[in-house]
Amino acid sequence: MAEQQAEKGSIQVIERMMSLLDVLADMPGPVSLKLLAQRTGLHPSTAHRILAVMTGAALVERHEVGTYALGIRLLELGNIVKSRINIRQVALPYMQQLHELIGEAVNLGIRHEDEIIYVERTSSGCSLVRVVYLVGGRAPLHLTSLGKLFLAADGLAEVRAYAKRTSLPGKTPHSLTRLDALERELDKIRRHELAYDNEEAEIGLRCIAAPVCNDEGRLVAGLSISAPSDRYNPDWVTPIKATASQISRALGYRQQLRK
């Protein structure tokens, strides 16, 4: 009985600690003990005792004026968590949900220099096997919907440098092999936050891709749906955007509201 009561008390302390951290995270600056107690519903003496322990662990910092703020230890722990995040593992459950919804292959790609690398894929049972979309496969940025997302995130000078380095080789009659055509395509991607591959990497295959961003708002991956041209559905715009946004949020991205 005594052991159960001790366990219950420990859980209660943890819950109170979390409530204090939540209030501190919501406030733009240091917070007084009085306000913390009001916002959490804790008695000031209880809040003070818990804050003292948290201050000793550097989870909270106490200022000379008697106010409190989040401590440096949280930043250290956050950086450790961030360094251990595996984009592929985070994205896979969302990719599988999207695959079940549409019944076509869903791909996750990251950039490596001038190529896109496919790091995860949910296979479609009714699609032909296409080597470029196998996990570990690579393709030039300008030939794929995923790669175009990364080029669109580049500045004009960087895109032109890419074109000069690679000479924009084509694989099909639909490939974008001219810089002016590529630049027009990238401008559309920036405006709509969607990229397309209209049989540019392979005849008979179409793709649509949306960006995946990290907690800093930086593009770190692309999510795409690929399907034979006769099964391509323009209504995939909504689910691909929604799924990419879910993955971004799982990585810590919080989109700023536009004024």
PDB file of C-alpha atoms in Angstrom:
ATOM      1  CA  MET A   1       0.000   0.000   0.000  1.00  0.00           C
ATOM      2  CA  ALA A   2       2.766   2.406   0.965  1.00  0.00           C
ATOM      3  CA  GLU A   3       4.617   1.525  -2.244  1.00  0.00           C
ATOM      4  CA  GLN A   4       1.546   2.307  -4.345  1.00  0.00           C
ATOM      5  CA  GLN A   5       1.098   5.654  -2.628  1.00  0.00           C
ATOM      6  CA  ALA A   6       4.753   6.511  -3.226  1.00  0.00           C
ATOM      7  CA  GLU A   7       4.397   5.616  -6.901  1.00  0.00           C
ATOM      8  CA  LYS A   8       1.258   7.712  -7.199  1.00  0.00           C
ATOM      9  CA  GLY A   9       3.057  10.641  -5.560  1.00  0.00           C
ATOM     10  CA  SER A  10       6.000  10.333  -7.954  1.00  0.00           C
ATOM     11  CA  ILE A  11       3.699  10.358 -10.977  1.00  0.00           C
ATOM     12  CA  GLN A  12       1.902  13.398  -9.592  1.00  0.00           C
ATOM     13  CA  VAL A  13       5.203  15.264  -9.232  1.00  0.00           C
ATOM     14  CA  ILE A  14       6.126  14.445 -12.829  1.00  0.00           C
ATOM     15  CA  GLU A  15       2.735  15.686 -14.033  1.00  0.00           C
ATOM     16  CA  ARG A  16       3.247  18.935 -12.131  1.00  0.00           C
ATOM     17  CA  MET A  17       6.736  19.339 -13.567  1.00  0.00           C
ATOM     18  CA  MET A  18       5.352  18.910 -17.077  1.00  0.00           C
ATOM     19  CA  SER A  19       2.601  21.448 -16.449  1.00  0.00           C
ATOM     20  CA  LEU A  20       5.201  23.991 -15.311  1.00  0.00           C
ATOM     21  CA  LEU A  21       7.343  23.299 -18.385  1.00  0.00           C
ATOM     22  CA  ASP A  22       4.315  23.707 -20.652  1.00  0.00           C
ATOM     23  CA  VAL A  23       3.555  27.134 -19.187  1.00  0.00           C
ATOM     24  CA  LEU A  24       7.178  28.235 -19.484  1.00  0.00           C
ATOM     25  CA  ALA A  25       7.245  27.052 -23.115  1.00  0.00           C
ATOM     26  CA  ASP A  26       4.114  29.048 -23.942  1.00  0.00           C
ATOM     27  CA  MET A  27       5.435  32.323 -22.520  1.00  0.00           C
ATOM     28  CA  PRO A  28       7.772  34.573 -24.556  1.00  0.00           C
ATOM     29  CA  GLY A  29       9.948  35.513 -21.571  1.00  0.00           C
ATOM     30  CA  PRO A  30      10.699  34.728 -17.915  1.00  0.00           C
ATOM     31  CA  VAL A  31       7.620  34.005 -15.793  1.00  0.00           C
ATOM     32  CA  SER A  32       6.941  34.900 -12.156  1.00  0.00           C
ATOM     33  CA  LEU A  33       6.181  32.273  -9.534  1.00  0.00           C
ATOM     34  CA  LYS A  34       2.759  33.833  -8.985  1.00  0.00           C
ATOM     35  CA  LEU A  35       1.802  33.501 -12.649  1.00  0.00           C
ATOM     36  CA  LEU A  36       3.165  29.959 -12.871  1.00  0.00           C
ATOM     37  CA  ALA A  37       1.082  28.960  -9.873  1.00  0.00           C
ATOM     38  CA  GLN A  38      -2.021  30.558 -11.373  1.00  0.00           C
ATOM     39  CA  ARG A  39      -1.559  28.948 -14.792  1.00  0.00           C
ATOM     40  CA  THR A  40      -0.873  25.468 -13.402  1.00  0.00           C
ATOM     41  CA  GLY A  41      -3.307  25.532 -10.519  1.00  0.00           C
ATOM     42  CA  LEU A  42      -0.505  24.656  -8.093  1.00  0.00           C
ATOM     43  CA  HIS A  43      -0.048  26.210  -4.664  1.00  0.00           C
ATOM     44  CA  PRO A  44       2.860  28.692  -4.832  1.00  0.00           C
ATOM     45  CA  SER A  45       4.850  26.753  -2.226  1.00  0.00           C
ATOM     46  CA  THR A  46       4.400  23.512  -4.214  1.00  0.00           C
ATOM     47  CA  ALA A  47       5.391  25.196  -7.455  1.00  0.00           C
ATOM     48  CA  HIS A  48       8.428  26.734  -5.733  1.00  0.00           C
ATOM     49  CA  ARG A  49       9.653  23.368  -4.428  1.00  0.00           C
ATOM     50  CA  ILE A  50       9.311  21.687  -7.821  1.00  0.00           C
ATOM     51  CA  LEU A  51      10.971  24.615  -9.604  1.00  0.00           C
ATOM     52  CA  ALA A  52      13.894  24.412  -7.167  1.00  0.00           C
ATOM     53  CA  VAL A  53      14.510  20.786  -8.152  1.00  0.00           C
ATOM     54  CA  MET A  54      14.176  21.604 -11.843  1.00  0.00           C
ATOM     55  CA  THR A  55      16.570  24.525 -11.452  1.00  0.00           C
ATOM     56  CA  GLY A  56      19.120  22.220  -9.851  1.00  0.00           C
ATOM     57  CA  ALA A  57      18.870  19.936 -12.891  1.00  0.00           C
ATOM     58  CA  ALA A  58      19.208  22.924 -15.291  1.00  0.00           C
ATOM     59  CA  LEU A  59      15.782  22.185 -16.735  1.00  0.00           C
ATOM     60  CA  VAL A  60      14.731  25.621 -15.515  1.00  0.00           C
ATOM     61  CA  GLU A  61      16.719  28.820 -14.941  1.00  0.00           C
ATOM     62  CA  ARG A  62      15.902  31.175 -12.073  1.00  0.00           C
ATOM     63  CA  HIS A  63      16.518  34.847 -12.674  1.00  0.00           C
ATOM     64  CA  GLU A  64      17.509  37.317  -9.953  1.00  0.00           C
ATOM     65  CA  VAL A  65      14.130  39.071 -10.117  1.00  0.00           C
ATOM     66  CA  GLY A  66      12.415  35.857  -9.009  1.00  0.00           C
ATOM     67  CA  THR A  67      11.246  34.758 -12.427  1.00  0.00           C
ATOM     68  CA  TYR A  68      11.790  31.483 -14.242  1.00  0.00           C
ATOM     69  CA  ALA A  69      12.597  30.396 -17.797  1.00  0.00           C
ATOM     70  CA  LEU A  70      13.369  27.157 -19.616  1.00  0.00           C
ATOM     71  CA  GLY A  71      16.882  25.896 -18.886  1.00  0.00           C
ATOM     72  CA  ILE A  72      19.835  25.048 -21.096  1.00  0.00           C
ATOM     73  CA  ARG A  73      19.549  21.333 -20.314  1.00  0.00           C
ATOM     74  CA  LEU A  74      16.357  21.190 -22.375  1.00  0.00           C
ATOM     75  CA  LEU A  75      18.271  22.555 -25.367  1.00  0.00           C
ATOM     76  CA  GLU A  76      20.966  19.930 -24.890  1.00  0.00           C
ATOM     77  CA  LEU A  77      18.386  17.145 -24.675  1.00  0.00           C
ATOM     78  CA  GLY A  78      16.518  18.555 -27.666  1.00  0.00           C
ATOM     79  CA  ASN A  79      19.663  18.518 -29.774  1.00  0.00           C
ATOM     80  CA  ILE A  80      20.297  14.898 -28.793  1.00  0.00           C
ATOM     81  CA  VAL A  81      16.771  13.924 -29.837  1.00  0.00           C
ATOM     82  CA  LYS A  82      17.136  15.862 -33.096  1.00  0.00           C
ATOM     83  CA  SER A  83      20.416  14.136 -33.931  1.00  0.00           C
ATOM     84  CA  ARG A  84      18.786  10.747 -33.455  1.00  0.00           C
ATOM     85  CA  ILE A  85      15.723  11.394 -35.600  1.00  0.00           C
ATOM     86  CA  ASN A  86      15.623   9.091 -38.601  1.00  0.00           C
ATOM     87  CA  ILE A  87      13.517  10.691 -41.339  1.00  0.00           C
ATOM     88  CA  ARG A  88      12.808   7.319 -42.902  1.00  0.00           C
ATOM     89  CA  GLN A  89      11.479   5.833 -39.665  1.00  0.00           C
ATOM     90  CA  VAL A  90       9.359   8.908 -38.950  1.00  0.00           C
ATOM     91  CA  ALA A  91       7.901   8.999 -42.462  1.00  0.00           C
ATOM     92  CA  LEU A  92       7.165   5.307 -43.020  1.00  0.00           C
ATOM     93  CA  PRO A  93       3.895   5.026 -41.014  1.00  0.00           C
ATOM     94  CA  TYR A  94       2.485   8.060 -42.843  1.00  0.00           C
ATOM     95  CA  MET A  95       3.656   6.670 -46.177  1.00  0.00           C
ATOM     96  CA  GLN A  96       1.899   3.390 -45.497  1.00  0.00           C
ATOM     97  CA  GLN A  97      -1.345   5.196 -44.652  1.00  0.00           C
ATOM     98  CA  LEU A  98      -1.130   7.126 -47.921  1.00  0.00           C
ATOM     99  CA  HIS A  99      -0.360   3.944 -49.841  1.00  0.00           C
ATOM    100  CA  GLU A 100      -3.422   2.231 -48.368  1.00  0.00           C
ATOM    101  CA  LEU A 101      -5.540   5.242 -49.342  1.00  0.00           C
ATOM    102  CA  ILE A 102      -4.491   5.512 -52.994  1.00  0.00           C
ATOM    103  CA  GLY A 103      -3.133   2.042 -53.806  1.00  0.00           C
ATOM    104  CA  GLU A 104      -0.031   3.331 -55.600  1.00  0.00           C
ATOM    105  CA  ALA A 105       3.673   3.508 -54.792  1.00  0.00           C
ATOM    106  CA  VAL A 106       4.751   6.197 -52.310  1.00  0.00           C
ATOM    107  CA  ASN A 107       8.391   7.322 -52.328  1.00  0.00           C
ATOM    108  CA  LEU A 108      10.624   9.247 -49.927  1.00  0.00           C
ATOM    109  CA  GLY A 109      13.748  10.899 -51.313  1.00  0.00           C
ATOM    110  CA  ILE A 110      16.612  13.040 -50.068  1.00  0.00           C
ATOM    111  CA  ARG A 111      19.184  15.073 -51.947  1.00  0.00           C
ATOM    112  CA  HIS A 112      22.803  14.078 -52.331  1.00  0.00           C
ATOM    113  CA  GLU A 113      24.717  16.640 -54.373  1.00  0.00           C
ATOM    114  CA  ASP A 114      23.167  16.631 -57.873  1.00  0.00           C
ATOM    115  CA  GLU A 115      21.002  13.554 -57.409  1.00  0.00           C
ATOM    116  CA  ILE A 116      17.928  12.419 -55.572  1.00  0.00           C
ATOM    117  CA  ILE A 117      18.284   9.234 -53.527  1.00  0.00           C
ATOM    118  CA  TYR A 118      15.237   7.121 -52.741  1.00  0.00           C
ATOM    119  CA  VAL A 119      15.453   6.119 -49.086  1.00  0.00           C
ATOM    120  CA  GLU A 120      12.049   4.497 -48.646  1.00  0.00           C
ATOM    121  CA  ARG A 121       9.240   3.189 -50.842  1.00  0.00           C
ATOM    122  CA  THR A 122       5.901   1.469 -50.365  1.00  0.00           C
ATOM    123  CA  SER A 123       5.420  -0.815 -53.348  1.00  0.00           C
ATOM    124  CA  SER A 124       2.221  -1.046 -55.307  1.00  0.00           C
ATOM    125  CA  GLY A 125       1.230  -4.595 -56.126  1.00  0.00           C
ATOM    126  CA  CYS A 126      -0.152  -3.577 -59.501  1.00  0.00           C
ATOM    127  CA  SER A 127       2.795  -1.421 -60.603  1.00  0.00           C
ATOM    128  CA  LEU A 128       5.720  -2.572 -62.673  1.00  0.00           C
ATOM    129  CA  VAL A 129       9.109  -2.639 -60.924  1.00  0.00           C
ATOM    130  CA  ARG A 130      11.051   0.463 -61.917  1.00  0.00           C
ATOM    131  CA  VAL A 131      14.703   0.499 -60.996  1.00  0.00           C
ATOM    132  CA  VAL A 132      14.973   4.258 -60.448  1.00  0.00           C
ATOM    133  CA  TYR A 133      12.399   4.102 -57.663  1.00  0.00           C
ATOM    134  CA  LEU A 134      13.875   1.210 -55.727  1.00  0.00           C
ATOM    135  CA  VAL A 135      15.269   2.087 -52.296  1.00  0.00           C
ATOM    136  CA  GLY A 136      18.836   3.245 -52.828  1.00  0.00           C
ATOM    137  CA  GLY A 137      18.139   4.249 -56.410  1.00  0.00           C
ATOM    138  CA  ARG A 138      19.421   7.566 -57.728  1.00  0.00           C
ATOM    139  CA  ALA A 139      18.301   9.986 -60.413  1.00  0.00           C
ATOM    140  CA  PRO A 140      19.275  13.489 -61.622  1.00  0.00           C
ATOM    141  CA  LEU A 141      17.401  16.197 -59.766  1.00  0.00           C
ATOM    142  CA  HIS A 142      15.771  17.778 -62.824  1.00  0.00           C
ATOM    143  CA  LEU A 143      14.262  14.507 -64.069  1.00  0.00           C
ATOM    144  CA  THR A 144      12.165  13.692 -60.993  1.00  0.00           C
ATOM    145  CA  SER A 145       9.400  15.366 -59.044  1.00  0.00           C
ATOM    146  CA  LEU A 146      11.364  14.853 -55.824  1.00  0.00           C
ATOM    147  CA  GLY A 147      14.535  16.326 -57.270  1.00  0.00           C
ATOM    148  CA  LYS A 148      12.722  19.369 -58.628  1.00  0.00           C
ATOM    149  CA  LEU A 149      11.568  20.195 -55.092  1.00  0.00           C
ATOM    150  CA  PHE A 150      15.196  20.622 -54.056  1.00  0.00           C
ATOM    151  CA  LEU A 151      16.094  22.638 -57.151  1.00  0.00           C
ATOM    152  CA  ALA A 152      13.112  24.899 -56.461  1.00  0.00           C
ATOM    153  CA  ALA A 153      14.509  25.519 -52.973  1.00  0.00           C
ATOM    154  CA  ASP A 154      17.774  26.723 -54.544  1.00  0.00           C
ATOM    155  CA  GLY A 155      18.435  30.255 -55.708  1.00  0.00           C
ATOM    156  CA  LEU A 156      18.678  31.229 -59.364  1.00  0.00           C
ATOM    157  CA  ALA A 157      22.484  31.149 -59.338  1.00  0.00           C
ATOM    158  CA  GLU A 158      22.518  27.671 -57.789  1.00  0.00           C
ATOM    159  CA  VAL A 159      20.077  26.324 -60.378  1.00  0.00           C
ATOM    160  CA  ARG A 160      22.174  27.726 -63.209  1.00  0.00           C
ATOM    161  CA  ALA A 161      25.309  26.243 -61.665  1.00  0.00           C
ATOM    162  CA  TYR A 162      23.540  22.862 -61.514  1.00  0.00           C
ATOM    163  CA  ALA A 163      22.563  23.158 -65.174  1.00  0.00           C
ATOM    164  CA  LYS A 164      26.142  24.002 -66.124  1.00  0.00           C
ATOM    165  CA  ARG A 165      27.589  21.093 -64.122  1.00  0.00           C
ATOM    166  CA  THR A 166      25.183  18.484 -65.420  1.00  0.00           C
ATOM    167  CA  SER A 167      24.278  19.830 -68.891  1.00  0.00           C
ATOM    168  CA  LEU A 168      20.690  18.751 -68.046  1.00  0.00           C
ATOM    169  CA  PRO A 169      20.736  15.310 -69.692  1.00  0.00           C
ATOM    170  CA  GLY A 170      17.386  13.894 -70.815  1.00  0.00           C
ATOM    171  CA  LYS A 171      15.952  10.388 -70.690  1.00  0.00           C
ATOM    172  CA  THR A 172      12.687  10.824 -72.580  1.00  0.00           C
ATOM    173  CA  PRO A 173      11.257  13.343 -75.086  1.00  0.00           C
ATOM    174  CA  HIS A 174       9.499  14.991 -72.117  1.00  0.00           C
ATOM    175  CA  SER A 175      12.666  15.632 -70.074  1.00  0.00           C
ATOM    176  CA  LEU A 176      13.489  19.263 -69.253  1.00  0.00           C
ATOM    177  CA  THR A 177      16.829  19.691 -70.977  1.00  0.00           C
ATOM    178  CA  ARG A 178      16.775  23.484 -71.416  1.00  0.00           C
ATOM    179  CA  LEU A 179      17.508  25.904 -68.589  1.00  0.00           C
ATOM    180  CA  ASP A 180      14.674  28.301 -69.453  1.00  0.00           C
ATOM    181  CA  ALA A 181      12.117  25.464 -69.390  1.00  0.00           C
ATOM    182  CA  LEU A 182      13.495  24.192 -66.076  1.00  0.00           C
ATOM    183  CA  GLU A 183      13.380  27.656 -64.527  1.00  0.00           C
ATOM    184  CA  ARG A 184       9.726  28.095 -65.540  1.00  0.00           C
ATOM    185  CA  GLU A 185       8.923  24.711 -63.998  1.00  0.00           C
ATOM    186  CA  LEU A 186      10.723  25.582 -60.754  1.00  0.00           C
ATOM    187  CA  ASP A 187       8.823  28.855 -60.508  1.00  0.00           C
ATOM    188  CA  LYS A 188       5.533  26.920 -60.619  1.00  0.00           C
ATOM    189  CA  ILE A 189       6.805  24.591 -57.896  1.00  0.00           C
ATOM    190  CA  ARG A 190       7.680  27.513 -55.623  1.00  0.00           C
ATOM    191  CA  ARG A 191       4.198  28.983 -56.054  1.00  0.00           C
ATOM    192  CA  HIS A 192       2.231  25.769 -55.565  1.00  0.00           C
ATOM    193  CA  GLU A 193       4.622  23.771 -53.311  1.00  0.00           C
ATOM    194  CA  LEU A 194       4.098  20.755 -55.547  1.00  0.00           C
ATOM    195  CA  ALA A 195       6.331  19.160 -58.174  1.00  0.00           C
ATOM    196  CA  TYR A 196       5.490  16.858 -61.072  1.00  0.00           C
ATOM    197  CA  ASP A 197       7.237  14.336 -63.274  1.00  0.00           C
ATOM    198  CA  ASN A 198       5.264  13.985 -66.500  1.00  0.00           C
ATOM    199  CA  GLU A 199       7.034  10.987 -68.045  1.00  0.00           C
ATOM    200  CA  GLU A 200      10.351  12.845 -67.812  1.00  0.00           C
ATOM    201  CA  ALA A 201      12.335  10.031 -66.191  1.00  0.00           C
ATOM    202  CA  GLU A 202      10.487   7.151 -67.803  1.00  0.00           C
ATOM    203  CA  ILE A 203       7.818   6.913 -70.494  1.00  0.00           C
ATOM    204  CA  GLY A 204       4.507   5.786 -69.034  1.00  0.00           C
ATOM    205  CA  LEU A 205       5.308   6.908 -65.462  1.00  0.00           C
ATOM    206  CA  ARG A 206       3.985  10.055 -63.761  1.00  0.00           C
ATOM    207  CA  CYS A 207       4.707  11.399 -60.286  1.00  0.00           C
ATOM    208  CA  ILE A 208       3.598  14.146 -57.941  1.00  0.00           C
ATOM    209  CA  ALA A 209       5.701  15.300 -54.970  1.00  0.00           C
ATOM    210  CA  ALA A 210       5.382  17.555 -51.924  1.00  0.00           C
ATOM    211  CA  PRO A 211       8.111  18.926 -49.611  1.00  0.00           C
ATOM    212  CA  VAL A 212       9.011  17.642 -46.158  1.00  0.00           C
ATOM    213  CA  CYS A 213      10.591  20.223 -43.836  1.00  0.00           C
ATOM    214  CA  ASN A 214      12.361  19.938 -40.491  1.00  0.00           C
ATOM    215  CA  ASP A 215      11.994  22.004 -37.314  1.00  0.00           C
ATOM    216  CA  GLU A 216      14.052  24.803 -38.859  1.00  0.00           C
ATOM    217  CA  GLY A 217      11.761  25.016 -41.888  1.00  0.00           C
ATOM    218  CA  ARG A 218      14.467  23.576 -44.131  1.00  0.00           C
ATOM    219  CA  LEU A 219      13.592  21.147 -46.927  1.00  0.00           C
ATOM    220  CA  VAL A 220      15.062  17.801 -45.894  1.00  0.00           C
ATOM    221  CA  ALA A 221      13.110  15.295 -48.003  1.00  0.00           C
ATOM    222  CA  GLY A 222      10.410  14.946 -50.605  1.00  0.00           C
ATOM    223  CA  LEU A 223       7.382  12.684 -50.645  1.00  0.00           C
ATOM    224  CA  SER A 224       5.987  11.464 -53.955  1.00  0.00           C
ATOM    225  CA  ILE A 225       3.347   9.238 -55.485  1.00  0.00           C
ATOM    226  CA  SER A 226       4.372   7.413 -58.656  1.00  0.00           C
ATOM    227  CA  ALA A 227       2.006   5.542 -60.953  1.00  0.00           C
ATOM    228  CA  PRO A 228       1.562   4.497 -64.577  1.00  0.00           C
ATOM    229  CA  SER A 229       0.235   7.422 -66.603  1.00  0.00           C
ATOM    230  CA  ASP A 230      -3.132   5.769 -67.226  1.00  0.00           C
ATOM    231  CA  ARG A 231      -3.732   5.478 -63.463  1.00  0.00           C
ATOM    232  CA  TYR A 232      -2.496   8.926 -62.498  1.00  0.00           C
ATOM    233  CA  ASN A 233      -5.116  10.929 -60.585  1.00  0.00           C
ATOM    234  CA  PRO A 234      -4.900  14.750 -60.267  1.00  0.00           C
ATOM    235  CA  ASP A 235      -6.918  14.501 -57.047  1.00  0.00           C
ATOM    236  CA  TRP A 236      -3.783  13.154 -55.334  1.00  0.00           C
ATOM    237  CA  VAL A 237      -2.785  16.773 -54.708  1.00  0.00           C
ATOM    238  CA  THR A 238      -4.723  16.894 -51.444  1.00  0.00           C
ATOM    239  CA  PRO A 239      -3.497  13.644 -49.827  1.00  0.00           C
ATOM    240  CA  ILE A 240       0.159  14.091 -50.877  1.00  0.00           C
ATOM    241  CA  LYS A 241       0.236  17.595 -49.396  1.00  0.00           C
ATOM    242  CA  ALA A 242      -1.518  16.477 -46.226  1.00  0.00           C
ATOM    243  CA  THR A 243       0.813  13.519 -45.702  1.00  0.00           C
ATOM    244  CA  ALA A 244       3.959  15.579 -46.336  1.00  0.00           C
ATOM    245  CA  SER A 245       2.679  18.121 -43.795  1.00  0.00           C
ATOM    246  CA  GLN A 246       2.087  15.364 -41.228  1.00  0.00           C
ATOM    247  CA  ILE A 247       5.656  14.122 -41.643  1.00  0.00           C
ATOM    248  CA  SER A 248       6.997  17.675 -41.392  1.00  0.00           C
ATOM    249  CA  ARG A 249       5.094  18.232 -38.150  1.00  0.00           C
ATOM    250  CA  ALA A 250       6.423  14.935 -36.794  1.00  0.00           C
ATOM    251  CA  LEU A 251       9.917  16.303 -37.495  1.00  0.00           C
ATOM    252  CA  GLY A 252       9.116  19.441 -35.494  1.00  0.00           C
ATOM    253  CA  TYR A 253       8.107  21.811 -38.292  1.00  0.00           C
ATOM    254  CA  ARG A 254       5.612  24.481 -37.334  1.00  0.00           C
ATOM    255  CA  GLN A 255       4.461  26.590 -40.267  1.00  0.00           C
ATOM    256  CA  GLN A 256       4.291  30.301 -39.585  1.00  0.00           C
ATOM    257  CA  LEU A 257       1.014  31.993 -40.330  1.00  0.00           C
ATOM    258  CA  ARG A 258       1.244  34.418 -43.210  1.00  0.00           C
ATOM    259  CA  LYS A 259       0.343  38.012 -42.460  1.00  0.00           C
TER     260      LYS A 259
END
